[in-house]
Tab-separated table of C-alpha atoms and ligand atoms in Angstrom:
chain	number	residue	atom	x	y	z
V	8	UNK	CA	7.060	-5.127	-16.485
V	9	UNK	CA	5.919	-3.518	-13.323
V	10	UNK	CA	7.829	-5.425	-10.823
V	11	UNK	CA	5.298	-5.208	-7.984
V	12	UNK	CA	3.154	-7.385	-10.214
V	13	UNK	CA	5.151	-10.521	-8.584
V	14	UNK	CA	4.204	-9.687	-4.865
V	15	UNK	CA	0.631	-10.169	-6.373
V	16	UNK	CA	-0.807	-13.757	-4.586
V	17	UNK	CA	-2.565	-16.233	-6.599
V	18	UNK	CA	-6.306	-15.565	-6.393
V	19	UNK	CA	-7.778	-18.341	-3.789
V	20	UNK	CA	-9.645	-19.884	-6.159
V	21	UNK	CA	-6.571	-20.465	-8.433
V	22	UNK	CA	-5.157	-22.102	-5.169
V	23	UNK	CA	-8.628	-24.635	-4.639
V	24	UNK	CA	-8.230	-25.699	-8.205
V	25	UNK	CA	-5.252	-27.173	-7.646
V	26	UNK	CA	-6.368	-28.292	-4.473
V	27	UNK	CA	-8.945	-30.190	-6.217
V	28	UNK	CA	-6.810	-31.428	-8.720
V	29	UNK	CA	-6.701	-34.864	-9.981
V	30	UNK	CA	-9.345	-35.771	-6.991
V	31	UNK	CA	-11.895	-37.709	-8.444
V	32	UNK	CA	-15.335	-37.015	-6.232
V	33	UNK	CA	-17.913	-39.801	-6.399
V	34	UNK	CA	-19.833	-39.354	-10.033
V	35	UNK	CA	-23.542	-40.060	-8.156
V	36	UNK	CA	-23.481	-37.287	-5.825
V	37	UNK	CA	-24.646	-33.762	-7.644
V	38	UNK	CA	-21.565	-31.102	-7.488
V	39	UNK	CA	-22.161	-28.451	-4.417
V	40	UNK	CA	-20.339	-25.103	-4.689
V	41	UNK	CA	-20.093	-23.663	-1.129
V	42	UNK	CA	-16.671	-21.718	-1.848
V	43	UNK	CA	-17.555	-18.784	-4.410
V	44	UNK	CA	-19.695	-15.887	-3.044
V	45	UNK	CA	-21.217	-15.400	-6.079
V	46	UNK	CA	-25.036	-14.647	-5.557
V	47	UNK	CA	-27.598	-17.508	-6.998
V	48	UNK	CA	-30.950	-16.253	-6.119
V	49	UNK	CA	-32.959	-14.481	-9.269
V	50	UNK	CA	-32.313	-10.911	-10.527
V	51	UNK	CA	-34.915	-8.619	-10.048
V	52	UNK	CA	-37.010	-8.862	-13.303
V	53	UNK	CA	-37.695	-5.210	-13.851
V	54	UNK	CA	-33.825	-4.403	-13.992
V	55	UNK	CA	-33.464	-7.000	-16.519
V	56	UNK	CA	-35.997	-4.890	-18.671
V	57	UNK	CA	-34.546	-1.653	-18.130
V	58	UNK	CA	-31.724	-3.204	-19.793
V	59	UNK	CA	-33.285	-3.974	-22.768
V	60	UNK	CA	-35.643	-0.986	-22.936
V	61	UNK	CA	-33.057	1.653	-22.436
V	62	UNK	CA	-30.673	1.099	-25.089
V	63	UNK	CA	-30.910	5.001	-26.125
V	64	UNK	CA	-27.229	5.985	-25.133
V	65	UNK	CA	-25.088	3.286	-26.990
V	66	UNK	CA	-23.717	5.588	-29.854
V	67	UNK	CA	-22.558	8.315	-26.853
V	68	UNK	CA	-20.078	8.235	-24.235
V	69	UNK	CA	-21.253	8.009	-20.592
V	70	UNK	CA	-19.434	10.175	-18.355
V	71	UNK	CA	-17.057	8.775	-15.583
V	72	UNK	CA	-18.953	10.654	-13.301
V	73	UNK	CA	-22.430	9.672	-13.961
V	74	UNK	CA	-26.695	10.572	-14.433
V	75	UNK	CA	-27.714	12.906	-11.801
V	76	UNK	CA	-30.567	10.834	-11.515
V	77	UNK	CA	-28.184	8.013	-10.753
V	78	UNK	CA	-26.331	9.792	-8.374
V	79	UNK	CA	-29.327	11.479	-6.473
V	80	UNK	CA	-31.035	8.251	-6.487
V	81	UNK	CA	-27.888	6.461	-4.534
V	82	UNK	CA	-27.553	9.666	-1.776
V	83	UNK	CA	-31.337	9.425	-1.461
V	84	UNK	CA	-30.889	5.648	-1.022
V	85	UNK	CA	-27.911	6.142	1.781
V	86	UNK	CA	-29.513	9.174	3.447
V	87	UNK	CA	-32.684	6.427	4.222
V	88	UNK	CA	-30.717	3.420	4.828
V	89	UNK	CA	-27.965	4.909	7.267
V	90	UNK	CA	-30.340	7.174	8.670
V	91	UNK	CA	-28.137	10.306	7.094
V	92	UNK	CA	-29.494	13.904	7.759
V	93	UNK	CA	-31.472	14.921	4.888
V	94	UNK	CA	-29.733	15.983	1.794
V	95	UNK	CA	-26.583	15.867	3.940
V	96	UNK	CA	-24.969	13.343	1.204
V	97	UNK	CA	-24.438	15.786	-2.002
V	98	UNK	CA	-25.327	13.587	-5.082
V	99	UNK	CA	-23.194	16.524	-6.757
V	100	UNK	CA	-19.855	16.039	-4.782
V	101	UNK	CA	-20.051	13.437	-2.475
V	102	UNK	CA	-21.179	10.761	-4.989
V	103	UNK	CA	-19.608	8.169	-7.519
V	104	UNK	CA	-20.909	5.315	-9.172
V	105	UNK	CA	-18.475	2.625	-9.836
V	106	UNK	CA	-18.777	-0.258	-11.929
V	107	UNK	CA	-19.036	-3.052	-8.968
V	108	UNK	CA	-17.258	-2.282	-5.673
V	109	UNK	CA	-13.940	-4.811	-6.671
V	110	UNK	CA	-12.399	-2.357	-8.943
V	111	UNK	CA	-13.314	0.738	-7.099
V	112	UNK	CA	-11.318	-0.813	-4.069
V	113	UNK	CA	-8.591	-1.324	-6.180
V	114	UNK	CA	-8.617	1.872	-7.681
V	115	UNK	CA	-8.841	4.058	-4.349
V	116	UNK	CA	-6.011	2.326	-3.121
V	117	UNK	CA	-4.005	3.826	-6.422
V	118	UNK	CA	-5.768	7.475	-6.099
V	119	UNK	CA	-5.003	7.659	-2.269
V	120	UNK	CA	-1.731	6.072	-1.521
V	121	UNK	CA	1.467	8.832	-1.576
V	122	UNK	CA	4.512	6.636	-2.565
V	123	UNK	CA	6.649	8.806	-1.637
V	124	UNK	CA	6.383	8.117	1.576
V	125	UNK	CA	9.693	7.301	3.959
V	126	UNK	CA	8.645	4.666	5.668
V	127	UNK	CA	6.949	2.914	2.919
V	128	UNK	CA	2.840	3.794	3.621
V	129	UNK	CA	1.248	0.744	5.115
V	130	UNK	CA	-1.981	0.024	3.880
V	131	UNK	CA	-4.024	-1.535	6.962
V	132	UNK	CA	-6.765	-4.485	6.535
V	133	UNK	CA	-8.396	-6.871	8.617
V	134	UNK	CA	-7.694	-10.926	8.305
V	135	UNK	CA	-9.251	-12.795	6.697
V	136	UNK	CA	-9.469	-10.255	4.323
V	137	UNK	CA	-11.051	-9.611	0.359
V	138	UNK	CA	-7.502	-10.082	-1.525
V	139	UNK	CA	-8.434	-6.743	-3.659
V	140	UNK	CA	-7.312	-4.578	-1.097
V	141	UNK	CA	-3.774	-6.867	-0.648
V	142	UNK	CA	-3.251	-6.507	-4.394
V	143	UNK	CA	-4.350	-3.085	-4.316
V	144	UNK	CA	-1.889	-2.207	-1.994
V	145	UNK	CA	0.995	-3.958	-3.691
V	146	UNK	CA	0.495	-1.863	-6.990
V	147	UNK	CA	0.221	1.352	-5.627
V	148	UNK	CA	3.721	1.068	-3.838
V	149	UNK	CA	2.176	0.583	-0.151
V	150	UNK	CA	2.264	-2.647	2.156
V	151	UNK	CA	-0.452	-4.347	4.102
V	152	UNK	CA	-0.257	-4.437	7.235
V	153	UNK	CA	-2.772	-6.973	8.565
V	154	UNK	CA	-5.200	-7.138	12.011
V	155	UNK	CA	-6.441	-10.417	13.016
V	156	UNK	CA	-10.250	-10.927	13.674
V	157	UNK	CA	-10.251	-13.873	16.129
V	158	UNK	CA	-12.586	-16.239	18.086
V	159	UNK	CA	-11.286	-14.489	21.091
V	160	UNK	CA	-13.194	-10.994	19.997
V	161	UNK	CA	-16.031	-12.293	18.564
V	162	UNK	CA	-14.288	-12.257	15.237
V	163	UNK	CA	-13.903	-8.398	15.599
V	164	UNK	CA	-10.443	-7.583	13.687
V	165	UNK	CA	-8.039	-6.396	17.245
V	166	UNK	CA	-7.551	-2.584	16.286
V	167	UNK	CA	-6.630	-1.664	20.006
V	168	UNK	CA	-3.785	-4.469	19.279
V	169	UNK	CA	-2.234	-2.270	16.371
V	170	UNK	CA	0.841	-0.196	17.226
V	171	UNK	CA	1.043	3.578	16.968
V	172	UNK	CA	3.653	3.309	14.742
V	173	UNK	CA	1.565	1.406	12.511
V	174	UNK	CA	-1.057	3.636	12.293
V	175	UNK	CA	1.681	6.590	11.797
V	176	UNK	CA	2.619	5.005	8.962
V	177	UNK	CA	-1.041	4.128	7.515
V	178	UNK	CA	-2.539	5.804	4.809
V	179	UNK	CA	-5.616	3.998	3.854
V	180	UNK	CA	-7.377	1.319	6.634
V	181	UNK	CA	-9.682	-1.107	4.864
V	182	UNK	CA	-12.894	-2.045	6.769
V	183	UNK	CA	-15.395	-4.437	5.661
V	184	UNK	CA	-18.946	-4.748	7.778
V	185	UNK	CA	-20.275	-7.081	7.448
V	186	UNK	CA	-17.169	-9.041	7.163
V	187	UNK	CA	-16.172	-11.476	4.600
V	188	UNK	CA	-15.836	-13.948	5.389
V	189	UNK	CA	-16.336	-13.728	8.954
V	190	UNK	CA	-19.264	-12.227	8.794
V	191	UNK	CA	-18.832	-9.750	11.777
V	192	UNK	CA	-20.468	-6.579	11.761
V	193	UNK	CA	-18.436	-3.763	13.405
V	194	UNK	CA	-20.597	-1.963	16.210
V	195	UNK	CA	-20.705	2.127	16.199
V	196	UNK	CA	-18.211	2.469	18.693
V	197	UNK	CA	-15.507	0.710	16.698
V	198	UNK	CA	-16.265	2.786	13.872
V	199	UNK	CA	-15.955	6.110	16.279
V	200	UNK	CA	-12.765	4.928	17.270
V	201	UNK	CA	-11.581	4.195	14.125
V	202	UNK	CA	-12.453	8.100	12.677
V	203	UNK	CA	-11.096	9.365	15.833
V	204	UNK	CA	-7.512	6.906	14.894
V	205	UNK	CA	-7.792	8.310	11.420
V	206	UNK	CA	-8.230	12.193	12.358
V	207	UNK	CA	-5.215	11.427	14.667
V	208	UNK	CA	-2.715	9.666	12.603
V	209	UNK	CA	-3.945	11.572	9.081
V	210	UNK	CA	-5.520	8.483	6.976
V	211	UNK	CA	-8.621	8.013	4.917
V	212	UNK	CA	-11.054	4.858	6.021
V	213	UNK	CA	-12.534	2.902	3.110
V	214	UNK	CA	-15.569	0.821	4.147
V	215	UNK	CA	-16.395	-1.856	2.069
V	216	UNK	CA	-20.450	-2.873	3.051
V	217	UNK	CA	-20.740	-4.379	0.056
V	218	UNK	CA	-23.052	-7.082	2.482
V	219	UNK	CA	-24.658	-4.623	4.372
V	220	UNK	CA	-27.935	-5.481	2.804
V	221	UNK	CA	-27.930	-9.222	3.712
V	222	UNK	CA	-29.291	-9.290	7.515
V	223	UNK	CA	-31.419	-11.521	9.546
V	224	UNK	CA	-33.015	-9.006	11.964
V	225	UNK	CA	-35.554	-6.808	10.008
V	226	UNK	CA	-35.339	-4.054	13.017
V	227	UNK	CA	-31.151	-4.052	13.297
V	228	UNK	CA	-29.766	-3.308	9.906
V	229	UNK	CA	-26.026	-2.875	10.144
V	230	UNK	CA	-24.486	0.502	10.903
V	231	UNK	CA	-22.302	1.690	8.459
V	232	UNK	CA	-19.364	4.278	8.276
V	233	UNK	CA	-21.497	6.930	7.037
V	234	UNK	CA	-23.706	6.628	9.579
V	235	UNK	CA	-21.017	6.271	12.724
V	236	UNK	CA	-19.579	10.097	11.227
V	237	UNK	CA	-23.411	11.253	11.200
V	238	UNK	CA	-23.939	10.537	14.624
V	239	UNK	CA	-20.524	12.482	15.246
V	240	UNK	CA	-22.693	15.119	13.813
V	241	UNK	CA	-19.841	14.773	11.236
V	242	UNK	CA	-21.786	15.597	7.878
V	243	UNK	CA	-18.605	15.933	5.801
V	244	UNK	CA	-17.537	12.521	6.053
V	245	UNK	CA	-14.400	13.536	6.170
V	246	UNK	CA	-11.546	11.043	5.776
V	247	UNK	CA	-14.031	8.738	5.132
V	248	UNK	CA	-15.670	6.602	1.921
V	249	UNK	CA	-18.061	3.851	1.850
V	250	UNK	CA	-18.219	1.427	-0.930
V	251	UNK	CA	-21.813	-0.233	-1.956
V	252	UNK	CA	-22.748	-2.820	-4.723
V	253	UNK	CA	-25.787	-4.205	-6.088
V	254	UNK	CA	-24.717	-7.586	-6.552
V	255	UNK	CA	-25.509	-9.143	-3.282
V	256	UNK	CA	-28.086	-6.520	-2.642
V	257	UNK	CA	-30.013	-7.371	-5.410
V	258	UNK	CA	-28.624	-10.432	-7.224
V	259	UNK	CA	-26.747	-8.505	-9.705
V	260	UNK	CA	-23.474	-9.647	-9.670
V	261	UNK	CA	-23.126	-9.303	-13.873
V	262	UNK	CA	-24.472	-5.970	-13.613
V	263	UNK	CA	-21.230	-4.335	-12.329
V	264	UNK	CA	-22.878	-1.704	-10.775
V	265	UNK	CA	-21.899	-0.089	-7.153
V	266	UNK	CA	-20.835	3.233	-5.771
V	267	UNK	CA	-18.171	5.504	-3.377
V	268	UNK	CA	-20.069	8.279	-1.157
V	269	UNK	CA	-18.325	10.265	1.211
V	270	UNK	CA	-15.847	12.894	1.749
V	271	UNK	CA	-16.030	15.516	-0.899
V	272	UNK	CA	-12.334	16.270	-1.368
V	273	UNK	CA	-11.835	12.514	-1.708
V	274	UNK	CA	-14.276	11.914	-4.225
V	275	UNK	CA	-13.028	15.076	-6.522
V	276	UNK	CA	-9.906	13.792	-7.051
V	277	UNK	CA	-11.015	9.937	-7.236
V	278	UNK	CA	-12.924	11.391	-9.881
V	279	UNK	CA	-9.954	12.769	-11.861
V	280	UNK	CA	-8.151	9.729	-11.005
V	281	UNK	CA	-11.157	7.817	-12.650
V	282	UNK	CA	-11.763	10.035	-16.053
V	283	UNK	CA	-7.940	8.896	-16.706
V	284	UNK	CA	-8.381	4.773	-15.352
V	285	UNK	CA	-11.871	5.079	-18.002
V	286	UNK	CA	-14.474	3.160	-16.199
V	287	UNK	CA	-17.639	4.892	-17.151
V	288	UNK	CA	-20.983	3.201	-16.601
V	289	UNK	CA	-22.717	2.274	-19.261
V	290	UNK	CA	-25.893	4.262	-19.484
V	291	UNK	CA	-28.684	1.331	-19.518
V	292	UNK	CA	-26.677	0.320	-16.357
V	293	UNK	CA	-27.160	3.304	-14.571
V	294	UNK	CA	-30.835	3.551	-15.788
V	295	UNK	CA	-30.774	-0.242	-14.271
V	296	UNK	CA	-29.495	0.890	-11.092
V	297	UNK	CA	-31.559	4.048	-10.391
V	298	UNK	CA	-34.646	1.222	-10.163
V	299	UNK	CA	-32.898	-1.062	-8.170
V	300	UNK	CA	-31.589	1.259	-5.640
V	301	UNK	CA	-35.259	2.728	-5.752
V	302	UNK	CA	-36.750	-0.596	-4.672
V	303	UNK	CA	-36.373	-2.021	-1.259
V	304	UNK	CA	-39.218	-5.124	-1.953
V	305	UNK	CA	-36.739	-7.063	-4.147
V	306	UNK	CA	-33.657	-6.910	-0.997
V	307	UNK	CA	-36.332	-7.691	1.588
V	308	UNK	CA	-37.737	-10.921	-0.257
V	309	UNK	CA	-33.816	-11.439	-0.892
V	310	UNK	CA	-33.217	-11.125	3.017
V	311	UNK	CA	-36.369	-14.117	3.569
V	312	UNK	CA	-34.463	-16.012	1.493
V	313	UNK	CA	-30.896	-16.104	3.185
V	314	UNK	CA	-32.973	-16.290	6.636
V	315	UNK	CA	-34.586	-19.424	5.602
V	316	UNK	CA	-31.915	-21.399	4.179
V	317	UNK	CA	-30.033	-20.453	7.400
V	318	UNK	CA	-32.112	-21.864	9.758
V	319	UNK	CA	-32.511	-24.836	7.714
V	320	UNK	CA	-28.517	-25.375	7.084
V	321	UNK	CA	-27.682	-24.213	10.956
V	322	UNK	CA	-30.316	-26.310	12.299
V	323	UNK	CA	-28.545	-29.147	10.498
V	324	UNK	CA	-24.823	-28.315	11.191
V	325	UNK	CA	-25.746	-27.720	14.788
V	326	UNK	CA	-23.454	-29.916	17.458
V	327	UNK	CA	-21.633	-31.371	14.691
V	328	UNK	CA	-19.445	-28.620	13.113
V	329	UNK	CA	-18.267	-25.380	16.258
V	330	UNK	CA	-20.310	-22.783	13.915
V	331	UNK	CA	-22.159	-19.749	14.817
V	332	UNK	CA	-25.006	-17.720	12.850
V	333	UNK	CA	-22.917	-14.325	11.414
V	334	UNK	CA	-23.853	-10.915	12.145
V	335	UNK	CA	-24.976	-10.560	8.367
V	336	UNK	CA	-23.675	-11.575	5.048
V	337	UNK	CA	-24.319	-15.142	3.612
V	338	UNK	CA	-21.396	-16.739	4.570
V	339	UNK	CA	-20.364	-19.223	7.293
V	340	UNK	CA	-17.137	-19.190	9.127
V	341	UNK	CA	-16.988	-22.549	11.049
V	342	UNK	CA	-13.455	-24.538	12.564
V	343	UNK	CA	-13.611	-27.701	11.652
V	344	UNK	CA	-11.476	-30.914	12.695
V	345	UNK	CA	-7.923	-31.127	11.811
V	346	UNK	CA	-6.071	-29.275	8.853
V	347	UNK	CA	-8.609	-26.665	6.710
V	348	UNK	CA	-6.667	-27.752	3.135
V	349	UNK	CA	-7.235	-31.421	4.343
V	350	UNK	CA	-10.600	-31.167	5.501
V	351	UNK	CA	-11.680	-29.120	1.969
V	352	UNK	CA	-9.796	-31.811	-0.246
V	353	UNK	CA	-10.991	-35.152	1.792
V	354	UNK	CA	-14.791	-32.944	1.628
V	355	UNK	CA	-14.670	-33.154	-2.383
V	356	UNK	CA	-13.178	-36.158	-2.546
V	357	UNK	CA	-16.020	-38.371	-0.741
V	358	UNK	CA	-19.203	-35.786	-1.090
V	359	UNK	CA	-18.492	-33.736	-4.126
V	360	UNK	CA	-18.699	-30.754	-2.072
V	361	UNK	CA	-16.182	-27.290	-2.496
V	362	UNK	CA	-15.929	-25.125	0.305
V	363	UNK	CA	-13.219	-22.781	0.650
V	364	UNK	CA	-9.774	-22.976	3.003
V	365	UNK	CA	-9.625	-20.294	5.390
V	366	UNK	CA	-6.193	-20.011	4.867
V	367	UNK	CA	-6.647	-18.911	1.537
V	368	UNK	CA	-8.103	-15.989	2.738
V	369	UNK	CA	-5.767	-14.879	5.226
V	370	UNK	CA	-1.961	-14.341	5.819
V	371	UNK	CA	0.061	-14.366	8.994
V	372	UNK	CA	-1.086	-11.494	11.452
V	373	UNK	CA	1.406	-9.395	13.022
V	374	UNK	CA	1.190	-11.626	15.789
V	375	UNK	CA	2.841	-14.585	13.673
V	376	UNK	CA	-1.039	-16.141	13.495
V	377	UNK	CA	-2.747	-17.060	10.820
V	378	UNK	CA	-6.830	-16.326	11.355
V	379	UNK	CA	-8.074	-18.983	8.684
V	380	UNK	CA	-6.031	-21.751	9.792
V	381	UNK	CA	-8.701	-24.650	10.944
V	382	UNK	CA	-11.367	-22.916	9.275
V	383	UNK	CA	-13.477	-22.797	6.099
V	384	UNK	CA	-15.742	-20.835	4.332
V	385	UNK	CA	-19.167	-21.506	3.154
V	386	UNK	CA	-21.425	-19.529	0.959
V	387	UNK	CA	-24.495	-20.344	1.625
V	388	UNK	CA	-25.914	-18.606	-2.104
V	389	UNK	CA	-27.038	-21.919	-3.763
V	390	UNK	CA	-31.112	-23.020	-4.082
V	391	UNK	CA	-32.154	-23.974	-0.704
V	392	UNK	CA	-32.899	-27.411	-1.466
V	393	UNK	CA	-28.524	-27.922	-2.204
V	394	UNK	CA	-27.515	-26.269	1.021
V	395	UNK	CA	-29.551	-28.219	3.192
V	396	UNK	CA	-28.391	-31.410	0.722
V	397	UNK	CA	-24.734	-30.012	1.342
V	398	UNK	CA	-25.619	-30.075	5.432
V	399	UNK	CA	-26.359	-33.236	5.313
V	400	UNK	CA	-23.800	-34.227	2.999
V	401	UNK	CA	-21.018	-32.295	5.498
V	402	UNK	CA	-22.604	-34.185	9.084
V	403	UNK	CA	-22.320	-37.816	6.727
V	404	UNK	CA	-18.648	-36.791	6.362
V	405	UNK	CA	-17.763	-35.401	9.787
V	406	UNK	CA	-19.574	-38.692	11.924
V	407	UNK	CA	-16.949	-40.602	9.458
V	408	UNK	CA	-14.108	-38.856	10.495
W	1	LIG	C1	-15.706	-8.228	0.693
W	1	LIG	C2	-16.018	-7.991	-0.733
W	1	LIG	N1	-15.832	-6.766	-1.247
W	1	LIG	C3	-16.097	-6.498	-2.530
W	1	LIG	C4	-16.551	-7.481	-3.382
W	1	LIG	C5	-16.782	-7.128	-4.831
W	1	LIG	O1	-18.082	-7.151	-5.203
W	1	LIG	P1	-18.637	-6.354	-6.460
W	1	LIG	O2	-17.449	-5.899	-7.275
W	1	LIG	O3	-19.468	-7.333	-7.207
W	1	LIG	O4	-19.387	-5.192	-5.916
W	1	LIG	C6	-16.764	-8.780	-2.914
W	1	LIG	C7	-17.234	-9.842	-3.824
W	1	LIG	O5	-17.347	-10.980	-3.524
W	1	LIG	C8	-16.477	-9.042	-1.554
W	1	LIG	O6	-16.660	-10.257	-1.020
């Protein structure tokens, strides 16, 4: 077997379950899930019928490439969203969809990474980090090299603290904005920088904004990568790929449906690489996904929902836990007393709550630090009614403590 398969980590949720095992959390108090990110609010209804109504192209193959409709409908979508020039995103060349945003991270990391390389490539990501790009890494023969985001910056991952030897050596840097799980958007600046770092040292910049549609402030959307080369008056994109989903955009996490936009050369030969991985989308999920990324009424109700429960959880958690309200996503990054592993196990063990070790999702930085050490992570995706419940629930435990 492939022997780079055994630098592959367990998955963190492998790790809680054992965490949790054998605990036996008091039977009256309702189970809370605060550690997966998976989105709980409803699917828009009219995607749900496109599903069903569209079932014309089971007996042919889609194409790995996809509609044109789909594909015109995401640039249109970006061009208004990241405030693109007009028709400066190419649905033709500049456009993939991809069948959820996990396995297209993964498989850029295979299509861009040159082996070859003496030094081994390095493969740079920030920490706390999505462990896709890790294992991605691993497999195509690279190593991660990881930047701490820390209190100290505001959570911002330290890029001015990487070596230039390090960034010699990179061949793909992993962004994500807005961060999971730290929830830290990076500001337009950073993202100049990090085009002018990757012009300069000769590496590609995959964005992950998978979360760039869950925001609290109608009139400040977060920038994205896209955006930061447009206002470079850099309509090529070069070097540079952004990576979108409609799961937390939308709800539709089971829909598996996302895309890659950017730099043309990149996306022709992800595209070969892609006819050979086969990951076509079906063809009632691209008819799916031309309506959702057509409709902006579902994400903003979506957004009124994540605002709400919020205020209602931070308003709650406020004074006892050291917590702060993220730039965007739906996730909360706070440090709480003592040991995180301790703290998540003694948590599920007396309120029948699971939140997620920040340690799980994080490695030791360069620096010998690890980032998620005397943290956790909360997704706050469940009804309202069980995150303020789990609030409560979490200030009961910490006035005990
Ligand atoms: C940072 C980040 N990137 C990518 C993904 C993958 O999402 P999807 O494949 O559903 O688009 C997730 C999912 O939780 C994530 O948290």
């Amino acid at each position: 077997m492939n022997p780079d398969l055994d630098k592959l980590q367990p998955y963190p949720f492998e790790r809680l379950s054992r965490l949790k095992a054998g605990i036996e959390p008091p039977r009256e108090l309702a189970p809370i899930a605060l550690s997966i990110g998976e989105p709980k609010h409803p699917a828009p209804a009219f995607v749900g019928q496109i599903l069903t109504e569209r079932l014309d192209g089971l007996s042919g193959y889609p194409t790995t490439k996809g509609l044109p409709a789909l594909r015109e409908a995401i640039a249109a979508w970006a061009e208004r969203r990241f405030q693109l020039p007009a028709t400066s995103l190419d649905p033709e060349s500049q456009v993939l969809p991809c069948n959820g945003t996990r396995e297209a991270l993964f498989a850029i990391t295979q299509a861009v990474i040159d082996r070859s390389a003496s030094p081994a490539p390095l493969v740079v990501c920030p920490n706390p980090f999505y462990q896709i790009y890790e294992g991605a890494a691993y497999l195509a023969g690279a190593e991660p090299y990881f930047i701490n985001s820390q209190p100290a910056l505001g959570f911002q991952p330290d890029f001015d603290a990487v070596p230039a030897e390090v960034w010699e050596r990179c061949q793909l840097l992993f962004i994500c904005s807005p961060g999971n799980p730290t929830g830290v958007v990076l500001p337009l600046a950073t993202l100049q920088k990090l085009i002018a770092l990757a012009d300069a040292h000769d590496f590609v910049i995959a964005a992950d904004e998978c979360y760039s549609e869950i925001y609290f402030d109608e009139s400040q959307p977060p920038v994205g990568l896209l955006q930061a080369c447009a206002a470079l008056g850099r309509d090529d994109y070069r070097r540079c790929l952004v990576f979108h989903s409609l799961s937390k955009r939308s709800n539709l996490p089971g829909l598996r449906s996302g895309f890659v936009a950017g730099d043309a050369t990149l996306v022709e030969r992800f595209l070969l690489y892609r006819t050979y991985h086969g990951c076509a989308m079906p063809l009632q999920t691209q008819h799916a996904s031309i309506a959702a990324w057509n409709d902006e009424a579902h994400v903003r109700e979506n957004r009124d929902r994540y605002r709400t429960k919020f205020d209602a959880v931070l308003k709650r958690l406020d004074g006892v836990l050291d917590v702060a309200r993220p730039d965007a996503g739906f996730y909360l990054w706070p440090k709480v007393p003592g040991d995180e592993t301790e703290f998540a196990r003694a948590l599920f063990a007396r309120e029948h709550i699971t939140v997620l070790p920040g340690s799980y999702l994080s490695r030791n930085g360069a620096d010998g630090i690890n980032p998620g050490a005397g943290r956790v992570r909360m997704a706050l995706v469940a009804e309202p009614e069980r995150c303020i419940e789990a609030a409560e629930r979490i200030v009961r435990f910490i006035n005990t403590l």
